[in-house]
Amino acid sequence: MMFDHRLILLATPRQIGVLDWRPGRMHWLGEFAATEAGLAAFRAVVARHAQLPVLLVADTVDEDYRSEILPHVQGHARNELLARKLKQVFRNARFTGAWRQTRETTGRRDDRYLLAALTDADWLTPWLSVLHRERIPLCGITPLALACQHLLARLRPQEPHTLLAYRLDSRLRLSYYHDGLLRFSRLIGSDTPTQLPGNAADEIAKTQLYLTGQRILPREARLQVLLLDPSGQLDSAQAQLNADPAFSTRLVDMQSLGRALRIPDNFLAATPAIAPLAAIAGEPVQLNLAPPELLQRHTEFRWRRGLHAIAGTIALVGLGITAAYWLHAQDLNDQTRQMAQQQQQLDARYQAIARTFPVQAATPEQLAQTVSLSRHLAGQPNVTALLVAVSQALDASPGIVLENFVWADDTLKPTGNVTITLDAALIPFDGNYRAAMQRIEHFMQTLRTVPSLHDVRLRTSPVNADSSSTLTGKTLSGNSSADPVARFSIELGYREATP
Amino acid sequence: MTRPPFAVLKLSLILVLAALLLAGIGVMWSRQQALGAQAARLQQQAALNAARQQLDRSRQQQRLIDTHLAEYQTLAGRGFVGAEDRLAWIEAVQLANREVGLAGLEYRLTPRAATDPTLAQGLPLGQTAMVLTMPLLVETDLPRFLAALKARAPGIFRVHGCRLSRLGSASFEAVNQPRLQAECELLWFTVTPATGSVQ
């Protein structure tokens, strides 16, 4: 909002008034007569506000307005077209301007322009010289009628054709607006006897005739007249105008104006000239009569202000990012500190536990492993049970004499088990190997019936009848004194029965 | 506002550059601070995790010690943990032999050897083979002897295998003479940990 702070000057051939304006706040800095003393005082005031842009609102009799319909062109072509047109219409006037108000909706859809000029602006030169010397950024020169357009917008007129009669400093300004846009304005100076209500009404009627004659105002149009006079001298003109059906008159009192502009009544009553200035202060300048060379300072000012805004934005963004990173870093540092405290607590608890550990040659894991291993090693098949299992089978098989009994325990190996080897002989044996084999087979069947014995197989038999081997022997007579022997060997597995 | 009037905007341009420079320096500095803080936090997080694991491990170790220390100390007292005590083994064998009432026995101890790594599971487990040869009156003398030896064994042993065979081919007579011979291989196991302390 600080960028909208500006000075609004209301310049007339007699004097210049200065309004210090910013959104929601304004201050009237005074009026200065067009004298040496007034210029010096004006210079002192603007020098104190040299950093602010200035909008000059000109209120003079020597002004001219012309409505033109021109082809719709843009860019450089439009600038050239308007320059030629202004030169053609206003010849050598220095302060000219064009405002593209609207575009026709039919035909070629041409643009409608309002051309304006200060036909005699010599009186303005001393004020502009002061601004130039003080290097004030002048943002524009605009006629008071345009300021009144913004004032009119605040008053919300009901009719499309509006004539604003604004009396200020004994001068009457009559401005015609169509659909809220300025089309024509004229100032009736103080030498004209407008003090009389009848004269003001006459001037308004003459203006209406002129507008109609120039086809600016349609003949059948009803003109709404807004009477605005801080001194109240136009009040009596209302009755005279209302008698004419071509007019509808509305008197704007200062209270309504103050409410519309949001200006305190007493402030507005003390300085009624601020009303149009306050209305145009926050608005863009649509009709600028200042030649480009006078706007150079403002161009520089805008560039400078833009660059300062960029610099400020960069600084703010940089500051914001820096702050965000810094806060993030602080947050991380806090987390790190909290974790460090947690670590210290954990370390302390660990130390407390470690102090309770006994001094041992082995680690706790080795300690547990050693105990587990000892249990594993101590678990071995019961020898008595093993002998009993084999004895059960031997007791059930008479005539078999055990010669060697061997067992080996490989249960410590993952796939190991207990294996038993029995070397035995058949006693008595009569040389009948077929019968002997049947007895051995019966013995093996008996072994298999014992639950803890398994995988019973014959390793060696009394006689090897395999076709691939040599078989020797002798048969015995019935009275032979030598005892025949039938030895064999059996291998089997042992699995301790689970209880 | 077409072409910028550079000549009168020097100060403003310098201001923009200064703002850019300061903003850049500020952003880089603070970013560096944030990165440093992030790295420190990660490092501290790792240290905290390590401390947590160390504490968890110490608790597990404490539980292991509470559960197994007494039994371990008993094993150490019996001779399973520590250097092998061959004299104690021989004495135990002799005492068991005498207790069972056997005629006598012969023993032979082989050098200590490392056991199968699958069985040892990383422990410094060694085994020493002891071969016993002894005459028996009856077969049941063997389990009685082994039970007596187990009862007084200064350590842990396993019977790896036994051979029972008859002495001679004479027929059975009821005399107090040993007719059987047993030859058994016993494996004495010992764990010899390196010196140190629990951590």
XYZ file of C-alpha atoms in Angstrom:
698
model
C 0.000 0.000 0.000
C 2.927 2.296 0.532
C 3.411 2.285 -3.240
C 0.128 4.167 -3.678
C 1.251 7.127 -1.640
C 1.169 10.207 -3.896
C 0.511 13.935 -4.117
C -2.564 15.126 -6.015
C -2.375 18.703 -7.257
C -5.422 20.701 -8.249
C -4.093 23.424 -10.541
C -6.038 26.444 -11.725
C -4.683 29.596 -13.362
C -5.011 31.361 -10.022
C -3.672 28.815 -7.558
C -2.648 25.242 -6.890
C -3.819 22.977 -4.080
C -1.868 20.003 -2.750
C -3.372 16.818 -1.325
C -1.141 14.221 0.340
C -3.006 10.992 -0.310
C -2.567 7.393 0.600
C -5.229 4.689 0.815
C -7.455 5.388 3.765
C -5.638 8.522 4.731
C -5.253 11.998 3.237
C -3.901 15.331 4.292
C -4.549 18.698 2.694
C -1.233 20.503 2.477
C -2.711 23.820 1.424
C -3.358 26.098 -1.509
C -0.717 28.282 -3.071
C -1.422 31.367 -5.172
C 0.286 31.856 -8.514
C 2.661 34.418 -7.064
C 6.337 34.410 -6.174
C 5.519 33.704 -2.561
C 3.049 31.013 -3.530
C 5.554 29.332 -5.829
C 8.216 29.406 -3.103
C 5.838 27.895 -0.581
C 4.730 25.307 -3.125
C 8.365 24.433 -3.807
C 9.007 23.971 -0.085
C 6.017 21.647 0.209
C 6.852 19.451 -2.773
C 10.520 19.384 -1.796
C 9.500 17.741 1.433
C 7.677 15.069 -0.577
C 10.108 14.725 -3.442
C 10.015 10.942 -3.234
C 6.271 10.816 -3.999
C 4.753 10.673 -7.493
C 2.530 13.592 -8.382
C -0.705 13.708 -10.362
C -1.708 17.129 -11.602
C -5.424 17.772 -12.097
C -5.976 20.820 -14.276
C -9.064 22.947 -13.871
C -9.115 25.583 -16.576
C -11.388 27.236 -19.081
C -8.879 26.656 -21.859
C -9.588 23.037 -22.526
C -11.113 21.214 -25.427
C -12.704 17.806 -25.871
C -13.444 15.931 -29.035
C -15.007 12.490 -29.495
C -13.571 10.552 -32.423
C -14.204 7.144 -33.900
C -10.997 5.704 -35.288
C -10.103 2.351 -36.862
C -9.163 -0.335 -34.413
C -5.398 -0.606 -34.500
C -2.913 -1.505 -31.834
C 0.656 -0.968 -30.760
C 2.893 1.421 -32.620
C 0.287 1.992 -35.352
C -2.210 3.216 -32.787
C 0.362 5.577 -31.277
C 1.127 7.054 -34.676
C -2.544 7.323 -35.557
C -3.358 9.102 -32.310
C -0.360 11.424 -32.614
C -1.468 12.446 -36.090
C -5.049 12.892 -34.962
C -4.101 14.987 -31.934
C -1.839 17.118 -34.096
C -4.631 17.553 -36.603
C -7.295 18.404 -34.040
C -5.382 20.499 -31.559
C -2.554 21.757 -33.796
C 0.215 23.116 -31.615
C -1.248 22.395 -28.187
C 1.435 20.958 -25.947
C -0.822 19.210 -23.459
C -2.934 16.763 -25.414
C -4.142 13.253 -24.809
C -6.360 10.511 -26.144
C -8.409 8.000 -24.223
C -9.771 4.889 -25.889
C -13.083 4.650 -24.124
C -14.860 1.806 -25.805
C -15.210 -0.131 -29.006
C -18.166 0.003 -31.331
C -20.254 -3.161 -31.308
C -21.371 -2.861 -34.905
C -19.860 -2.163 -38.307
C -16.071 -2.213 -38.428
C -16.039 -2.265 -34.675
C -14.010 0.908 -34.561
C -12.595 2.388 -31.405
C -14.234 5.376 -29.747
C -11.712 7.883 -28.429
C -11.991 11.002 -26.354
C -9.378 13.524 -27.390
C -8.597 16.341 -24.990
C -6.188 19.218 -24.785
C -5.290 22.256 -22.716
C -5.427 24.839 -25.431
C -3.708 27.469 -23.337
C -1.474 26.174 -20.590
C 1.033 28.923 -20.113
C -0.238 29.410 -16.600
C 0.834 25.837 -15.867
C 4.484 26.378 -16.752
C 5.658 27.897 -13.437
C 4.208 25.004 -11.458
C 5.719 22.435 -13.793
C 9.066 24.237 -13.548
C 8.981 23.830 -9.808
C 8.242 20.153 -10.159
C 11.010 19.763 -12.709
C 13.588 21.568 -10.585
C 12.706 19.529 -7.549
C 12.955 16.360 -9.657
C 9.412 15.372 -8.751
C 8.107 12.273 -10.600
C 5.080 13.640 -12.386
C 2.860 10.729 -13.300
C 0.336 12.658 -15.325
C -1.747 15.708 -16.081
C -5.444 15.126 -16.334
C -8.460 17.405 -16.591
C -10.711 17.920 -13.593
C -13.612 16.530 -15.633
C -11.955 13.127 -15.569
C -11.532 13.354 -11.801
C -15.211 14.210 -11.647
C -15.948 11.057 -13.649
C -14.589 8.978 -10.767
C -16.527 11.169 -8.379
C -19.656 10.481 -10.409
C -18.998 6.746 -10.289
C -19.035 6.926 -6.488
C -22.411 8.681 -6.632
C -23.896 5.857 -8.725
C -26.085 7.790 -11.233
C -29.258 6.002 -12.399
C -29.477 7.407 -15.951
C -27.046 6.736 -18.833
C -26.895 10.435 -19.722
C -25.573 12.430 -16.840
C -24.583 16.047 -16.539
C -22.576 16.904 -13.458
C -22.830 20.550 -12.429
C -19.988 21.084 -10.020
C -19.541 24.507 -8.510
C -16.163 25.186 -7.000
C -14.533 28.484 -6.119
C -17.269 30.538 -7.793
C -16.811 28.623 -11.036
C -19.266 26.209 -12.512
C -18.046 23.101 -14.331
C -20.540 21.256 -16.475
C -19.430 17.774 -17.522
C -21.407 15.353 -19.602
C -20.952 11.592 -19.095
C -22.427 8.810 -21.159
C -22.610 5.493 -19.375
C -20.237 6.943 -16.815
C -17.576 7.921 -19.366
C -16.570 11.558 -19.946
C -17.700 12.945 -23.273
C -17.632 16.696 -22.817
C -16.869 19.318 -20.204
C -16.784 23.074 -19.992
C -15.885 25.500 -17.246
C -17.815 28.716 -16.792
C -15.485 31.198 -15.168
C -16.234 33.478 -12.217
C -16.701 36.530 -14.495
C -19.893 34.867 -15.725
C -22.770 35.688 -13.346
C -23.532 32.110 -12.322
C -24.246 33.113 -8.800
C -27.846 33.462 -9.727
C -29.712 30.177 -9.784
C -31.480 31.115 -12.956
C -28.163 31.684 -14.738
C -26.858 28.267 -13.666
C -30.024 26.645 -14.944
C -29.684 28.584 -18.174
C -26.082 27.439 -18.595
C -27.150 23.855 -18.052
C -29.946 24.227 -20.616
C -27.554 25.803 -23.114
C -25.103 22.993 -22.587
C -27.866 20.478 -23.209
C -28.748 22.249 -26.446
C -25.088 22.292 -27.466
C -24.671 18.581 -26.776
C -27.803 17.818 -28.710
C -26.727 20.046 -31.546
C -23.364 18.344 -31.709
C -25.120 14.969 -31.626
C -23.188 14.093 -28.543
C -26.461 13.758 -26.671
C -29.398 12.073 -28.456
C -32.394 14.329 -28.916
C -34.832 12.082 -27.124
C -32.485 11.403 -24.233
C -33.454 12.510 -20.792
C -30.552 14.149 -19.059
C -29.966 13.551 -15.412
C -28.388 16.575 -13.803
C -26.407 16.162 -10.596
C -25.990 19.418 -8.740
C -22.930 19.497 -6.553
C -22.196 22.742 -4.771
C -20.480 22.859 -1.380
C -21.739 26.428 -0.932
C -25.347 25.372 -1.609
C -25.996 28.095 -4.194
C -27.148 25.603 -6.851
C -29.935 24.288 -4.667
C -32.466 26.729 -6.044
C -31.669 25.757 -9.640
C -33.134 22.348 -9.010
C -36.748 23.545 -9.134
C -36.237 25.413 -12.401
C -34.612 22.407 -14.037
C -37.220 19.971 -12.795
C -39.859 22.050 -14.527
C -38.344 20.973 -17.830
C -39.207 17.325 -18.696
C -35.871 16.941 -20.493
C -34.116 17.030 -17.102
C -34.219 15.046 -13.947
C -32.287 16.775 -11.236
C -30.638 15.425 -8.178
C -28.988 17.531 -5.564
C -25.889 15.997 -4.011
C -25.395 17.164 -0.460
C -22.023 17.116 1.269
C -23.013 14.344 3.662
C -23.839 11.994 0.781
C -20.622 12.988 -0.958
C -18.594 12.396 2.198
C -20.146 8.948 2.649
C -19.534 8.069 -1.004
C -15.897 9.120 -0.765
C -15.469 7.970 2.837
C -14.246 11.369 3.866
C -15.195 12.925 7.210
C -17.827 15.623 6.763
C -15.869 18.309 8.563
C -12.770 17.629 6.478
C -14.790 17.785 3.276
C -16.587 20.939 4.386
C -13.278 22.636 5.196
C -11.665 21.695 1.872
C -14.394 20.908 -0.667
C -11.827 20.836 -3.477
C -10.494 17.489 -2.292
C -13.633 15.621 -3.430
C -12.619 15.013 -7.074
C -8.971 14.636 -6.043
C -9.838 11.926 -3.528
C -12.001 10.219 -6.161
C -9.216 10.001 -8.753
C -6.343 9.453 -6.328
C -6.428 5.673 -6.311
C -7.399 5.278 -9.947
C -5.197 4.844 -13.012
C -4.821 7.940 -15.195
C -6.946 7.183 -18.267
C -6.561 10.513 -20.002
C -3.046 11.858 -19.622
C -2.317 15.216 -21.180
C 1.338 15.399 -20.171
C 3.906 15.181 -22.968
C 6.369 12.281 -22.623
C 9.334 14.477 -21.627
C 7.487 15.570 -18.491
C 6.886 11.964 -17.535
C 10.548 11.009 -17.714
C 11.024 11.406 -13.974
C 8.037 9.227 -13.320
C 9.330 6.609 -15.721
C 12.562 6.572 -13.775
C 10.583 6.558 -10.568
C 8.572 3.519 -11.678
C 11.671 1.659 -12.757
C 13.351 2.535 -9.500
C 10.315 1.553 -7.514
C 10.025 -1.703 -9.470
C 13.659 -2.519 -8.901
C 13.341 -1.682 -5.230
C 10.298 -3.922 -5.045
C 12.253 -6.701 -6.747
C 15.150 -6.165 -4.373
C 12.784 -6.188 -1.432
C 11.052 -9.295 -2.698
C 14.366 -11.049 -3.232
C 15.492 -10.011 0.222
C 12.217 -11.171 1.756
C 12.240 -14.478 -0.107
C 15.893 -14.971 0.786
C 15.151 -14.106 4.376
C 12.196 -16.467 4.384
C 14.168 -19.373 2.920
C 17.074 -18.606 5.233
C 14.746 -18.551 8.211
C 13.077 -21.788 7.105
C 16.429 -23.539 6.702
C 17.692 -22.106 9.963
C 14.581 -23.193 11.849
C 14.850 -26.627 10.246
C 18.485 -26.792 11.348
C 17.508 -25.786 14.885
C 14.825 -28.459 14.897
C 17.350 -31.049 13.758
C 19.823 -29.855 16.382
C 17.153 -30.227 19.052
C 16.432 -33.752 17.871
C 20.158 -34.511 17.890
C 20.476 -33.214 21.452
C 17.511 -35.301 22.568
C 18.991 -38.379 20.941
C 22.347 -37.669 22.578
C 20.611 -37.552 25.951
C 18.829 -40.805 25.191
C 22.136 -42.347 24.178
C 23.722 -41.244 27.442
C 20.864 -42.799 29.377
C 21.174 -46.041 27.403
C 24.931 -46.071 27.916
C 24.462 -45.574 31.639
C 21.971 -48.439 31.791
C 24.332 -50.598 29.780
C 27.202 -49.797 32.116
C 25.013 -50.652 35.087
C 24.210 -54.043 33.551
C 27.776 -54.684 32.418
C 29.059 -54.083 35.949
C 26.989 -57.035 37.133
C 28.631 -59.418 34.651
C 30.985 -61.940 36.316
C 34.548 -62.254 35.125
C 34.560 -65.355 32.985
C 36.788 -66.795 30.364
C 33.826 -67.262 28.050
C 31.302 -64.859 26.667
C 27.688 -65.287 27.783
C 26.862 -66.791 24.417
C 29.723 -69.298 24.764
C 28.568 -69.966 28.283
C 25.091 -70.875 27.091
C 26.528 -72.853 24.202
C 28.807 -74.780 26.539
C 25.906 -75.726 28.800
C 23.783 -76.722 25.820
C 26.623 -78.771 24.367
C 27.242 -80.538 27.655
C 23.585 -81.578 27.748
C 23.815 -82.799 24.204
C 26.954 -84.800 24.907
C 25.572 -86.315 28.098
C 22.544 -87.702 26.333
C 23.558 -91.228 25.224
C 21.618 -94.453 24.663
C 21.374 -96.609 27.740
C 23.766 -99.576 27.449
C 21.671 -101.823 29.665
C 18.593 -101.232 27.520
C 20.619 -102.029 24.438
C 21.824 -105.332 25.920
C 18.339 -106.212 27.129
C 16.907 -105.652 23.642
C 19.350 -108.062 22.056
C 18.994 -110.526 24.944
C 15.244 -110.744 24.360
C 15.851 -112.031 20.852
C 18.619 -114.423 21.946
C 16.459 -115.878 24.685
C 13.748 -116.547 22.112
C 16.195 -118.308 19.784
C 17.847 -121.315 21.503
C 20.815 -122.883 19.750
C 22.394 -119.587 18.825
C 25.584 -118.862 20.724
C 26.895 -115.300 20.715
C 30.627 -115.058 20.108
C 31.174 -111.351 19.594
C 28.948 -108.426 20.379
C 29.967 -105.031 19.003
C 28.135 -101.750 19.136
C 29.183 -98.363 17.863
C 27.530 -95.075 18.774
C 27.639 -92.422 16.055
C 24.645 -90.448 17.278
C 26.737 -87.297 17.678
C 26.831 -87.030 13.919
C 23.781 -85.495 12.285
C 22.857 -88.702 10.450
C 24.551 -91.142 12.763
C 22.887 -93.858 14.851
C 23.773 -96.866 17.015
C 24.800 -99.938 15.052
C 25.163 -103.415 16.534
C 27.097 -106.327 15.055
C 26.456 -109.839 16.297
C 28.911 -112.654 15.503
C 27.267 -115.954 16.490
C 27.247 -119.685 15.781
C 24.540 -122.326 15.518
C 25.025 -125.019 18.110
C 24.337 -127.810 17.562
C 24.824 -127.923 13.800
C 24.452 -131.117 11.836
C 25.811 -129.857 8.544
C 22.378 -129.070 7.162
C 22.963 -125.578 5.859
C 19.415 -125.265 4.545
C 18.052 -125.848 8.018
C 20.735 -123.550 9.444
C 19.688 -120.724 7.147
C 16.094 -121.218 8.233
C 17.109 -120.925 11.898
C 19.159 -117.794 11.179
C 16.251 -116.305 9.315
C 13.998 -117.118 12.232
C 16.495 -115.414 14.574
C 16.515 -112.326 12.381
C 12.712 -112.264 12.396
C 12.822 -112.414 16.182
C 15.260 -109.475 16.258
C 12.918 -107.466 14.042
C 10.065 -107.967 16.471
C 11.972 -106.066 19.165
C 10.742 -102.441 18.907
C 14.096 -100.766 19.456
C 15.897 -102.874 16.838
C 15.677 -102.160 13.136
C 17.431 -102.562 9.795
C 18.356 -106.148 10.602
C 20.476 -107.684 7.851
C 22.737 -110.651 7.447
C 26.368 -109.732 6.948
C 27.858 -113.181 6.570
C 26.118 -116.566 6.374
C 27.442 -120.026 7.232
C 27.818 -120.803 3.573
C 28.173 -118.547 0.562
C 26.048 -120.053 -2.250
C 26.549 -117.075 -4.548
C 27.213 -118.152 -8.156
C 29.944 -115.586 -8.538
C 32.150 -116.998 -5.770
C 34.043 -120.174 -5.190
C 32.419 -122.588 -2.735
C 34.471 -125.306 -1.088
C 33.739 -127.708 1.807
C 33.258 -131.289 2.757
C 30.389 -133.376 3.844
C 30.638 -135.329 7.112
C 29.761 -138.882 7.842
C 27.270 -139.667 10.529
C 29.914 -140.964 13.026
C 32.434 -138.192 12.549
C 33.995 -136.971 15.798
C 34.643 -133.326 14.607
C 31.800 -130.855 15.423
C 30.695 -128.880 12.417
C 30.395 -125.110 12.877
C 27.877 -122.765 11.275
C 28.998 -119.161 11.997
C 27.191 -116.070 10.810
C 27.159 -112.369 11.376
C 24.200 -109.973 11.666
C 24.163 -106.196 11.640
C 21.304 -104.131 12.945
C 20.441 -100.676 14.182
C 19.316 -99.621 17.600
C 16.971 -96.787 18.390
C 16.261 -96.062 21.995
C 12.537 -96.407 22.594
C 10.935 -93.150 23.602
C 9.028 -93.344 26.864
C 8.030 2.464 -19.698
C 9.810 1.150 -22.736
C 13.591 1.185 -22.478
C 14.957 1.242 -18.942
C 16.978 4.360 -18.122
C 20.011 2.477 -16.905
C 22.020 5.597 -16.207
C 19.796 6.685 -13.328
C 19.083 3.178 -12.099
C 22.629 2.220 -11.127
C 21.943 2.448 -7.429
C 18.723 0.494 -7.757
C 20.404 -2.196 -9.822
C 23.196 -2.382 -7.259
C 20.505 -2.724 -4.621
C 18.937 -5.628 -6.518
C 22.329 -7.273 -6.927
C 23.099 -6.717 -3.265
C 19.753 -8.225 -2.316
C 20.444 -11.185 -4.591
C 23.909 -11.600 -3.119
C 22.759 -11.330 0.466
C 19.786 -13.601 -0.135
C 22.056 -16.127 -1.853
C 24.597 -16.002 0.941
C 21.874 -16.312 3.536
C 20.212 -19.216 1.772
C 23.491 -21.042 1.193
C 24.646 -20.491 4.756
C 21.379 -21.643 6.269
C 21.185 -24.588 3.872
C 24.684 -25.580 4.916
C 23.601 -25.336 8.524
C 20.591 -27.529 7.800
C 22.696 -30.093 5.920
C 25.248 -30.155 8.725
C 22.502 -30.566 11.285
C 20.969 -33.335 9.184
C 24.292 -35.163 8.986
C 24.845 -34.757 12.725
C 21.360 -36.044 13.386
C 21.913 -39.104 11.198
C 25.212 -39.774 12.962
C 23.566 -39.385 16.344
C 20.717 -41.633 15.224
C 23.222 -44.321 14.291
C 24.981 -43.941 17.645
C 21.646 -44.144 19.440
C 20.698 -47.291 17.534
C 24.072 -48.810 18.382
C 23.577 -47.953 22.060
C 20.097 -49.493 21.954
C 21.439 -52.665 20.381
C 24.266 -52.779 22.898
C 21.781 -52.461 25.740
C 19.499 -55.111 24.258
C 22.479 -57.402 23.797
C 23.630 -56.795 27.348
C 20.154 -57.675 28.608
C 20.199 -60.876 26.597
C 23.643 -61.623 27.940
C 22.415 -60.945 31.421
C 19.579 -63.403 30.895
C 22.020 -65.977 29.515
C 24.288 -65.503 32.491
C 21.416 -65.711 34.958
C 20.183 -68.898 33.292
C 23.402 -70.746 32.660
C 26.119 -69.438 34.945
C 25.534 -71.871 37.783
C 25.471 -74.858 35.470
C 28.520 -73.560 33.655
C 30.414 -73.206 36.891
C 29.387 -76.745 37.812
C 30.713 -77.975 34.484
C 33.912 -76.065 35.081
C 34.166 -77.678 38.506
C 33.678 -81.130 37.010
C 36.462 -80.551 34.532
C 34.429 -80.212 31.346
C 35.589 -76.629 31.042
C 39.300 -76.114 31.202
C 42.407 -78.185 30.549
C 41.931 -81.958 30.493
C 42.708 -83.827 33.702
C 43.852 -87.245 32.571
C 44.886 -88.361 36.033
C 41.391 -87.758 37.305
C 39.968 -89.805 34.439
C 42.306 -92.714 35.184
C 41.456 -92.529 38.861
C 37.778 -92.548 38.044
C 38.182 -95.582 35.804
C 40.114 -97.429 38.501
C 37.576 -96.580 41.163
C 34.673 -97.690 38.959
C 36.504 -100.900 38.170
C 37.073 -101.539 41.845
C 33.505 -100.656 42.747
C 32.047 -103.104 40.268
C 34.532 -105.800 41.400
C 36.212 -106.466 38.125
C 39.547 -108.169 37.922
C 41.327 -105.204 36.397
C 41.595 -103.279 33.189
C 43.972 -101.802 30.714
C 43.637 -98.255 29.443
C 45.144 -96.269 26.655
C 44.651 -92.517 26.075
C 45.225 -90.938 22.680
C 46.303 -87.322 22.168
C 43.594 -84.702 22.432
C 42.042 -83.842 19.074
C 39.602 -81.222 17.899
C 36.061 -82.431 17.444
C 33.897 -82.117 14.389
C 33.162 -78.373 13.848
C 29.502 -79.208 13.329
C 29.364 -80.589 16.846
C 31.604 -77.929 18.395
C 29.557 -75.021 16.945
C 32.451 -72.648 17.280
C 33.432 -73.650 20.794
C 37.004 -74.806 21.487
C 35.774 -78.355 22.049
C 38.354 -81.153 22.121
C 38.054 -84.909 22.525
C 40.403 -87.493 23.954
C 39.865 -91.156 23.168
C 40.325 -93.643 26.036
C 40.437 -97.352 25.080
C 39.635 -99.690 27.940
C 40.194 -103.429 27.859
C 38.815 -105.451 30.729
C 37.758 -109.005 31.491
C 34.179 -109.615 32.573
C 32.487 -112.389 34.431
C 29.093 -111.693 32.895
C 27.772 -109.276 30.293
C 26.016 -107.122 32.889
C 29.369 -106.177 34.399
C 29.844 -103.807 31.462
C 26.776 -101.583 32.004
C 27.446 -101.634 35.745
C 31.000 -100.434 35.114
C 29.877 -97.742 32.723
C 27.206 -96.558 35.152
C 29.754 -96.439 37.989
C 32.153 -94.501 35.806
C 29.457 -92.071 34.790
C 28.535 -91.481 38.397
C 32.045 -90.432 39.351
C 33.310 -89.111 36.024
C 35.304 -85.858 36.400
C 33.962 -84.487 33.146
C 31.810 -85.582 30.264
C 32.451 -88.723 28.284
C 30.565 -90.829 25.793
C 30.930 -94.506 24.952
C 31.825 -94.457 21.317
C 31.696 -98.249 20.981
C 32.266 -101.551 22.707
C 33.208 -105.066 21.731
C 32.220 -108.019 23.893
C 33.908 -111.274 23.023
C 34.422 -114.629 24.596
C 37.789 -115.584 25.994
C 38.543 -118.986 24.457
C 36.064 -121.562 23.221
C 35.525 -123.518 26.434
C 31.981 -124.354 27.335
C 30.264 -122.601 30.202
C 31.305 -123.592 33.723
C 30.267 -122.076 37.003
C 33.692 -120.911 38.120
C 34.782 -117.447 39.240
C 36.947 -116.901 36.202
C 36.307 -114.165 33.567
C 35.056 -115.680 30.350
C 34.324 -112.442 28.571
C 36.431 -109.549 27.486
C 35.192 -106.051 26.819
C 37.033 -103.488 24.772
C 35.441 -100.029 24.853
C 36.378 -96.710 23.375
C 35.383 -93.729 25.484
C 35.556 -90.116 24.284
C 36.334 -87.530 26.970
C 35.238 -84.006 25.933
C 36.773 -80.792 27.217
C 36.202 -77.127 26.407
C 39.241 -74.876 26.798
C 38.126 -71.246 26.386
C 40.612 -68.427 25.911
C 41.235 -66.267 28.951
C 39.192 -63.060 29.101
C 36.114 -61.614 30.632
C 32.499 -61.304 29.734
C 31.598 -58.110 27.841
